[in-house]
Each structure stands twice: as C-alpha cells, then as structure tokens.
Short mmCIF file of N, CA, C and O in Angstrom, two decimals:
data_model
loop_
_atom_site.label_atom_id
_atom_site.label_comp_id
_atom_site.label_asym_id
_atom_site.label_seq_id
_atom_site.Cartn_x
_atom_site.Cartn_y
_atom_site.Cartn_z
N MET A 292 53.22 185.82 355.70
CA MET A 292 52.37 185.88 356.91
C MET A 292 52.28 187.25 357.33
O MET A 292 53.32 187.77 357.58
N SER A 293 50.97 187.64 357.65
CA SER A 293 50.86 188.99 358.34
C SER A 293 51.12 188.91 359.73
O SER A 293 51.10 187.86 360.28
N GLY A 294 51.08 190.10 360.30
CA GLY A 294 51.19 190.27 361.77
C GLY A 294 49.80 190.07 362.43
O GLY A 294 49.80 190.27 363.68
N THR A 295 48.79 189.79 361.67
CA THR A 295 47.34 189.56 362.43
C THR A 295 47.04 188.14 362.56
O THR A 295 45.96 187.73 362.28
N GLY A 296 48.12 187.27 362.88
CA GLY A 296 47.95 185.82 363.01
C GLY A 296 47.06 185.47 364.17
O GLY A 296 46.48 186.31 365.12
N LYS A 297 46.69 184.28 364.22
CA LYS A 297 45.78 183.66 365.28
C LYS A 297 46.37 183.72 366.61
O LYS A 297 47.56 183.46 366.74
N THR A 298 45.65 183.86 367.79
CA THR A 298 46.32 183.68 368.91
C THR A 298 46.06 182.40 369.44
O THR A 298 44.97 181.77 369.32
N VAL A 299 47.03 181.67 369.95
CA VAL A 299 47.10 180.38 370.35
C VAL A 299 46.66 180.48 372.03
O VAL A 299 47.26 181.25 372.67
N THR A 300 45.55 179.57 372.23
CA THR A 300 45.01 179.70 373.59
C THR A 300 45.36 178.33 374.36
O THR A 300 45.87 177.32 373.48
N ARG A 301 45.04 178.31 375.59
CA ARG A 301 45.18 177.00 376.39
C ARG A 301 44.47 175.85 375.66
O ARG A 301 45.02 174.75 375.54
N VAL A 302 43.17 176.15 375.10
CA VAL A 302 42.44 175.11 374.49
C VAL A 302 43.11 174.52 373.34
O VAL A 302 43.14 173.36 372.98
N ASP A 303 43.82 175.41 372.44
CA ASP A 303 44.62 175.05 371.29
C ASP A 303 45.93 174.27 371.61
O ASP A 303 46.03 173.29 370.98
N LEU A 304 46.47 174.74 372.79
CA LEU A 304 47.66 173.84 373.16
C LEU A 304 47.15 172.44 373.69
O LEU A 304 47.72 171.33 373.44
N CYS A 305 46.04 172.34 374.43
CA CYS A 305 45.44 171.02 374.80
C CYS A 305 45.20 170.25 373.64
O CYS A 305 45.29 169.06 373.61
N GLU A 306 44.58 170.89 372.73
CA GLU A 306 44.10 170.01 371.42
C GLU A 306 45.47 169.57 370.72
O GLU A 306 45.37 168.44 370.17
N ALA A 307 46.36 170.47 370.78
CA ALA A 307 47.77 169.98 369.95
C ALA A 307 48.38 168.69 370.65
O ALA A 307 48.68 167.80 370.15
N VAL A 308 48.23 168.85 372.08
CA VAL A 308 48.83 167.66 372.82
C VAL A 308 47.84 166.43 372.51
O VAL A 308 48.51 165.24 372.36
N TYR A 309 46.64 166.64 372.66
CA TYR A 309 45.61 165.50 372.42
C TYR A 309 45.98 164.94 370.99
O TYR A 309 45.99 163.62 370.75
N GLN A 310 46.08 165.74 369.92
CA GLN A 310 46.45 165.23 368.61
C GLN A 310 47.71 164.50 368.37
O GLN A 310 47.86 163.46 367.60
N LYS A 311 48.76 165.14 369.12
CA LYS A 311 50.15 164.64 368.70
C LYS A 311 50.75 163.62 369.77
O LYS A 311 51.65 162.87 369.31
N VAL A 312 50.28 163.71 370.88
CA VAL A 312 50.74 162.84 371.88
C VAL A 312 49.79 161.50 372.22
O VAL A 312 50.26 160.47 372.48
N GLY A 313 48.52 161.69 371.99
CA GLY A 313 47.72 160.49 372.13
C GLY A 313 47.02 160.38 373.46
O GLY A 313 46.30 159.46 373.82
N LEU A 314 47.34 161.49 374.27
CA LEU A 314 46.66 161.31 375.55
C LEU A 314 45.05 161.77 375.37
O LEU A 314 44.75 162.28 374.34
N SER A 315 44.24 161.37 376.29
CA SER A 315 42.93 161.79 376.28
C SER A 315 42.74 163.33 376.31
O SER A 315 43.79 164.04 376.81
N ARG A 316 41.62 163.87 376.00
CA ARG A 316 41.41 165.35 376.10
C ARG A 316 41.77 165.82 377.60
O ARG A 316 42.26 166.92 377.84
N THR A 317 41.11 165.06 378.42
CA THR A 317 41.19 165.31 379.88
C THR A 317 42.64 165.34 380.44
O THR A 317 43.10 166.30 380.95
N GLU A 318 43.28 164.29 380.01
CA GLU A 318 44.86 164.23 380.29
C GLU A 318 45.64 165.35 379.75
O GLU A 318 46.46 165.76 380.25
N SER A 319 45.32 165.63 378.38
CA SER A 319 46.03 166.59 377.75
C SER A 319 45.85 168.00 378.41
O SER A 319 46.83 168.75 378.53
N SER A 320 44.65 168.14 378.74
CA SER A 320 44.32 169.45 379.41
C SER A 320 45.06 169.61 380.80
O SER A 320 45.64 170.59 381.14
N ALA A 321 45.09 168.49 381.42
CA ALA A 321 45.59 168.43 382.87
C ALA A 321 47.23 168.48 382.52
O ALA A 321 47.94 169.39 383.41
N PHE A 322 47.62 167.96 381.60
CA PHE A 322 49.10 168.19 381.26
C PHE A 322 49.56 169.68 381.06
O PHE A 322 50.61 170.05 381.63
N VAL A 323 48.77 170.27 380.07
CA VAL A 323 49.10 171.50 379.76
C VAL A 323 48.94 172.41 381.03
O VAL A 323 49.83 173.39 381.30
N GLU A 324 48.05 172.36 381.85
CA GLU A 324 47.88 173.17 382.94
C GLU A 324 48.91 172.87 383.94
O GLU A 324 49.46 173.84 384.51
N LEU A 325 49.42 171.48 384.12
CA LEU A 325 50.54 171.25 385.06
C LEU A 325 51.66 172.08 384.63
O LEU A 325 52.47 172.58 385.45
N VAL A 326 52.23 171.92 383.24
CA VAL A 326 53.31 172.68 382.77
C VAL A 326 53.28 174.22 382.88
O VAL A 326 54.17 174.75 383.53
N LEU A 327 52.12 174.60 382.66
CA LEU A 327 52.02 176.17 382.78
C LEU A 327 52.06 176.59 384.13
O LEU A 327 52.54 177.52 384.58
N LYS A 328 51.40 175.80 385.19
CA LYS A 328 51.56 176.13 386.53
C LYS A 328 52.94 175.99 387.06
O LYS A 328 53.39 176.78 387.86
N GLU A 329 53.64 175.05 386.68
CA GLU A 329 55.10 174.84 387.07
C GLU A 329 55.95 176.05 386.66
O GLU A 329 56.78 176.50 387.37
N ILE A 330 55.62 176.49 385.36
CA ILE A 330 56.33 177.59 384.93
C ILE A 330 55.99 179.03 385.76
O ILE A 330 56.90 179.58 386.11
N THR A 331 54.79 179.01 385.86
CA THR A 331 54.25 180.28 386.90
C THR A 331 54.93 180.18 388.26
O THR A 331 55.35 181.18 388.55
N ASP A 332 54.78 178.89 388.79
CA ASP A 332 55.41 178.86 390.18
C ASP A 332 56.73 179.28 390.30
O ASP A 332 57.37 180.08 391.18
N CYS A 333 57.73 178.73 389.23
CA CYS A 333 59.05 178.98 389.29
C CYS A 333 59.27 180.54 389.11
O CYS A 333 60.15 181.11 389.80
N LEU A 334 58.60 181.16 388.18
CA LEU A 334 58.70 182.67 387.89
C LEU A 334 58.36 183.47 389.24
O LEU A 334 59.05 184.40 389.47
N GLU A 335 57.34 182.96 389.87
CA GLU A 335 56.56 183.59 390.99
C GLU A 335 57.86 183.55 392.18
O GLU A 335 58.00 184.62 393.01
N LYS A 336 58.67 182.53 392.31
CA LYS A 336 59.72 182.43 393.24
C LYS A 336 60.91 183.18 392.65
O LYS A 336 61.93 183.32 393.53
N GLY A 337 60.98 183.86 391.70
CA GLY A 337 62.03 184.51 390.99
C GLY A 337 63.06 183.59 390.31
O GLY A 337 64.11 184.09 389.91
N GLU A 338 62.75 182.37 390.14
CA GLU A 338 63.67 181.62 389.27
C GLU A 338 63.65 181.71 387.76
O GLU A 338 62.57 182.40 387.31
N THR A 339 64.60 181.54 387.07
CA THR A 339 64.64 181.68 385.60
C THR A 339 64.19 180.30 385.08
O THR A 339 64.42 179.20 385.40
N VAL A 340 63.45 180.47 383.94
CA VAL A 340 62.83 179.24 383.28
C VAL A 340 63.41 179.30 381.82
O VAL A 340 63.22 180.18 381.07
N LYS A 341 64.30 178.17 381.66
CA LYS A 341 64.91 178.14 380.29
C LYS A 341 64.27 176.86 379.64
O LYS A 341 64.35 175.74 380.06
N LEU A 342 63.75 177.12 378.33
CA LEU A 342 63.19 176.14 377.48
C LEU A 342 64.32 175.95 376.34
O LEU A 342 64.18 176.91 375.49
N SER A 343 64.94 174.91 376.26
CA SER A 343 65.95 174.72 375.28
C SER A 343 65.23 174.89 373.92
O SER A 343 64.21 174.38 373.65
N SER A 344 65.79 175.65 372.96
CA SER A 344 65.52 175.86 371.72
C SER A 344 64.27 176.72 371.56
O SER A 344 63.72 176.94 370.54
N PHE A 345 63.86 177.26 372.56
CA PHE A 345 62.79 178.16 372.68
C PHE A 345 63.13 179.47 373.18
O PHE A 345 62.91 180.58 372.56
N GLY A 346 63.51 179.56 374.51
CA GLY A 346 63.97 180.82 375.13
C GLY A 346 64.04 180.80 376.42
O GLY A 346 63.82 179.93 377.23
N THR A 347 64.16 181.93 377.27
CA THR A 347 64.35 182.12 378.60
C THR A 347 63.35 183.15 379.15
O THR A 347 63.31 184.24 378.68
N PHE A 348 62.56 182.73 380.09
CA PHE A 348 61.74 183.63 380.84
C PHE A 348 62.48 184.02 382.29
O PHE A 348 62.98 183.19 382.91
N ALA A 349 62.58 185.32 382.53
CA ALA A 349 63.19 185.65 383.84
C ALA A 349 62.53 186.79 384.42
O ALA A 349 61.72 187.56 383.73
N VAL A 350 62.53 186.97 385.73
CA VAL A 350 61.91 187.96 386.36
C VAL A 350 63.17 189.06 386.79
O VAL A 350 64.13 188.62 387.36
N ARG A 351 62.66 190.16 386.63
CA ARG A 351 63.75 191.40 386.94
C ARG A 351 63.10 192.30 387.84
O ARG A 351 61.81 192.67 387.69
N GLN A 352 63.93 192.68 388.78
CA GLN A 352 63.49 193.78 389.75
C GLN A 352 63.74 195.12 389.20
O GLN A 352 64.96 195.35 388.75
N LYS A 353 62.80 196.00 389.12
CA LYS A 353 63.07 197.28 388.77
C LYS A 353 62.70 198.33 390.02
O LYS A 353 62.00 198.19 390.67
N SER A 354 63.75 199.26 390.11
CA SER A 354 63.66 200.04 391.34
C SER A 354 62.82 201.21 391.09
O SER A 354 62.37 201.47 389.88
N GLN A 355 62.46 201.90 391.95
CA GLN A 355 61.67 203.12 391.89
C GLN A 355 62.24 204.26 391.04
O GLN A 355 63.32 204.34 391.11
N ARG A 356 61.31 204.88 390.26
CA ARG A 356 61.83 205.92 389.50
C ARG A 356 60.86 206.93 389.32
O ARG A 356 59.70 206.78 389.68
N MET A 357 61.23 208.12 388.82
CA MET A 357 60.27 209.31 388.66
C MET A 357 59.89 209.21 387.20
O MET A 357 60.55 209.00 386.25
N GLY A 358 58.47 209.18 387.05
CA GLY A 358 57.94 209.31 385.73
C GLY A 358 57.24 210.57 385.47
O GLY A 358 57.24 211.44 386.46
N ARG A 359 56.74 210.82 384.35
CA ARG A 359 56.03 212.09 384.13
C ARG A 359 54.58 211.77 383.48
O ARG A 359 54.51 210.97 382.53
N ASN A 360 53.62 212.54 383.91
CA ASN A 360 52.39 212.43 383.35
C ASN A 360 52.29 213.22 382.10
O ASN A 360 52.48 214.43 382.13
N PRO A 361 52.05 212.61 380.96
CA PRO A 361 52.31 213.20 379.60
C PRO A 361 51.05 214.42 379.46
O PRO A 361 51.42 215.32 378.65
N LYS A 362 50.09 214.22 380.14
CA LYS A 362 49.00 215.25 379.94
C LYS A 362 49.27 216.56 380.65
O LYS A 362 49.07 217.60 380.16
N THR A 363 49.80 216.33 382.01
CA THR A 363 50.01 217.51 382.89
C THR A 363 51.31 217.93 382.94
O THR A 363 51.61 218.97 383.37
N GLY A 364 52.34 216.97 382.72
CA GLY A 364 53.71 217.28 382.81
C GLY A 364 54.20 217.05 384.26
O GLY A 364 55.37 217.30 384.69
N ASP A 365 53.28 216.63 385.30
CA ASP A 365 53.67 216.47 386.68
C ASP A 365 54.40 215.17 386.86
O ASP A 365 54.28 214.25 386.11
N GLU A 366 55.47 215.26 387.72
CA GLU A 366 56.18 214.18 388.00
C GLU A 366 55.60 213.44 389.02
O GLU A 366 54.87 213.71 389.88
N VAL A 367 55.57 211.93 388.68
CA VAL A 367 54.84 211.06 389.48
C VAL A 367 55.88 209.97 389.70
O VAL A 367 56.61 209.33 388.91
N PRO A 368 56.04 209.59 391.04
CA PRO A 368 56.87 208.32 391.44
C PRO A 368 56.32 207.05 390.85
O PRO A 368 55.14 206.81 390.94
N ILE A 369 57.10 206.17 390.30
CA ILE A 369 56.66 204.78 389.77
C ILE A 369 57.19 203.84 390.73
O ILE A 369 58.54 203.82 390.93
N ALA A 370 56.45 203.06 391.47
CA ALA A 370 56.79 202.15 392.53
C ALA A 370 57.75 201.13 392.00
O ALA A 370 57.59 200.50 390.81
N PRO A 371 58.51 200.54 392.83
CA PRO A 371 59.46 199.39 392.34
C PRO A 371 58.51 198.23 392.25
O PRO A 371 57.37 198.03 392.74
N ARG A 372 59.04 197.35 391.25
CA ARG A 372 58.09 196.21 390.89
C ARG A 372 58.98 195.27 390.18
O ARG A 372 60.14 195.33 389.87
N ARG A 373 58.30 193.96 389.96
CA ARG A 373 59.01 192.93 389.29
C ARG A 373 58.42 192.84 387.95
O ARG A 373 57.27 193.01 387.81
N VAL A 374 59.15 192.58 386.98
CA VAL A 374 58.67 192.53 385.52
C VAL A 374 59.21 191.20 384.95
O VAL A 374 60.21 190.75 385.19
N LEU A 375 58.36 190.52 384.03
CA LEU A 375 58.65 189.48 383.39
C LEU A 375 59.28 189.68 381.97
O LEU A 375 58.84 190.41 381.28
N VAL A 376 60.52 189.24 381.57
CA VAL A 376 61.05 189.43 380.48
C VAL A 376 61.47 188.08 379.89
O VAL A 376 61.47 187.13 380.35
N PHE A 377 61.16 187.98 378.53
CA PHE A 377 61.38 186.84 377.72
C PHE A 377 62.43 187.19 376.81
O PHE A 377 62.52 188.07 375.95
N ARG A 378 63.58 186.25 376.62
CA ARG A 378 64.56 186.25 375.49
C ARG A 378 64.56 185.04 374.85
O ARG A 378 64.86 184.03 375.16
N PRO A 379 64.22 185.27 373.42
CA PRO A 379 64.11 184.03 372.62
C PRO A 379 65.58 183.44 372.21
O PRO A 379 66.42 184.22 372.21
N SER A 380 65.54 182.18 372.08
CA SER A 380 66.78 181.43 371.73
C SER A 380 67.12 181.88 370.20
O SER A 380 66.22 182.21 369.39
N HIS A 381 68.35 181.60 369.92
CA HIS A 381 68.76 181.83 368.37
C HIS A 381 68.11 180.87 367.62
O HIS A 381 67.75 181.25 366.35
N VAL A 382 67.69 179.63 368.16
CA VAL A 382 66.87 178.78 367.28
C VAL A 382 65.48 179.17 366.84
O VAL A 382 65.14 179.18 365.81
N LEU A 383 64.85 179.70 368.04
CA LEU A 383 63.49 180.29 367.68
C LEU A 383 63.72 181.40 366.82
O LEU A 383 62.72 181.59 365.87
N LYS A 384 64.59 182.45 366.92
CA LYS A 384 64.73 183.57 366.05
C LYS A 384 64.88 182.99 364.60
O LYS A 384 64.34 183.54 363.64
N ALA A 385 65.89 181.94 364.44
CA ALA A 385 66.11 181.40 363.03
C ALA A 385 64.81 180.89 362.58
O ALA A 385 64.51 181.20 361.33
N VAL A 386 64.02 180.25 363.21
CA VAL A 386 62.83 179.40 362.71
C VAL A 386 61.87 180.60 362.27
O VAL A 386 61.12 180.61 361.22
N ILE A 387 61.70 181.74 363.17
CA ILE A 387 60.72 182.73 362.89
C ILE A 387 61.12 183.60 361.57
O ILE A 387 60.32 183.88 360.73
N ASN A 388 62.45 183.66 361.25
CA ASN A 388 63.01 184.29 360.19
C ASN A 388 63.18 183.49 358.96
O ASN A 388 63.74 183.74 357.87
N GLY A 389 62.62 182.10 359.27
CA GLY A 389 62.80 181.19 357.88
C GLY A 389 64.18 180.84 357.65
O GLY A 389 64.49 180.65 356.56
N GLN A 390 65.13 180.82 358.58
CA GLN A 390 66.70 180.65 358.38
C GLN A 390 66.81 179.18 358.73
O GLN A 390 66.15 178.64 359.52
N ALA A 391 68.04 178.65 358.10
CA ALA A 391 68.28 177.22 358.56
C ALA A 391 68.74 177.38 359.94
O ALA A 391 69.52 178.29 360.54
N VAL A 392 68.55 176.35 361.00
CA VAL A 392 68.86 176.30 362.29
C VAL A 392 70.02 175.36 362.41
O VAL A 392 70.29 174.22 362.04
N SER A 393 71.17 175.89 363.14
CA SER A 393 72.30 175.32 363.36
C SER A 393 72.66 175.14 364.82
O SER A 393 72.28 176.08 365.54
N GLY A 394 73.09 174.15 365.27
CA GLY A 394 73.42 173.98 366.68
C GLY A 394 72.21 173.95 367.48
O GLY A 394 72.02 174.32 368.49
N GLU A 395 71.19 173.05 366.96
CA GLU A 395 69.92 173.00 367.88
C GLU A 395 70.19 172.39 369.12
O GLU A 395 71.01 171.67 369.45
N GLY A 396 69.32 172.87 370.08
CA GLY A 396 69.45 172.43 371.48
C GLY A 396 70.19 173.39 372.32
O GLY A 396 70.30 173.41 373.48
N GLU A 397 70.94 174.49 371.65
CA GLU A 397 71.60 175.60 372.54
C GLU A 397 70.65 176.73 372.56
O GLU A 397 69.72 176.87 371.90
N ASP A 398 71.16 177.55 373.42
CA ASP A 398 70.20 178.84 373.77
C ASP A 398 71.11 180.02 373.38
O ASP A 398 72.15 180.09 373.88
#
C-alpha cells in the first residue's frame, strides 16, 4: 500500500456504522456526530481521550518562545498556545506494520 491512500471522511464513517451496526443512515450519522462531539468537547476542556487499542489524544500547553523568520532572519515571538497530540497504541502500531497483536486492549 502506498502513502497516497484514500482519506476517510465523516460520510465514510457514517456509512461504515450503517453497514456494520444496522442503524438507519440518519441514526448512523447522528451517532458518529455524537461521538466526535464528545471527543471534541473533552479535548476542549483539556481532558485526555484514551481509546483502547487505538491511541490517546491529549492537549498540551506550549509556552511562548522566540522564532525566526527564515526569509528575513528577524526574530519573532510565537504566542503561547495549546496543541493537540496523538499517541498511537502499540496495538495500532502493530496493525499498521502488519505484525501480530499481543495483549489486545492495552495501550
């Protein structure tokens, strides 16, 4: 498989739920939106979201620092901000690399 794979969209997720769970398309769409909203709300509050056998989403606070404009060489302050980080579980890493998964359910 090459690095130019298909991008999975909300519509694709809704369709997968529809096909595999048996909810109606409307219910499947509402379900996917509800899950994504819950994850977003938790991250917005600064909470960590851990999805077993998938990975962990966390918000990190970055402090102000000095950066440099590469074109002019001028120093520019970079404002403090929050960034989203994702740490894949060892199970997800193993699946992506085609390896046998041991100890499923752990992160």
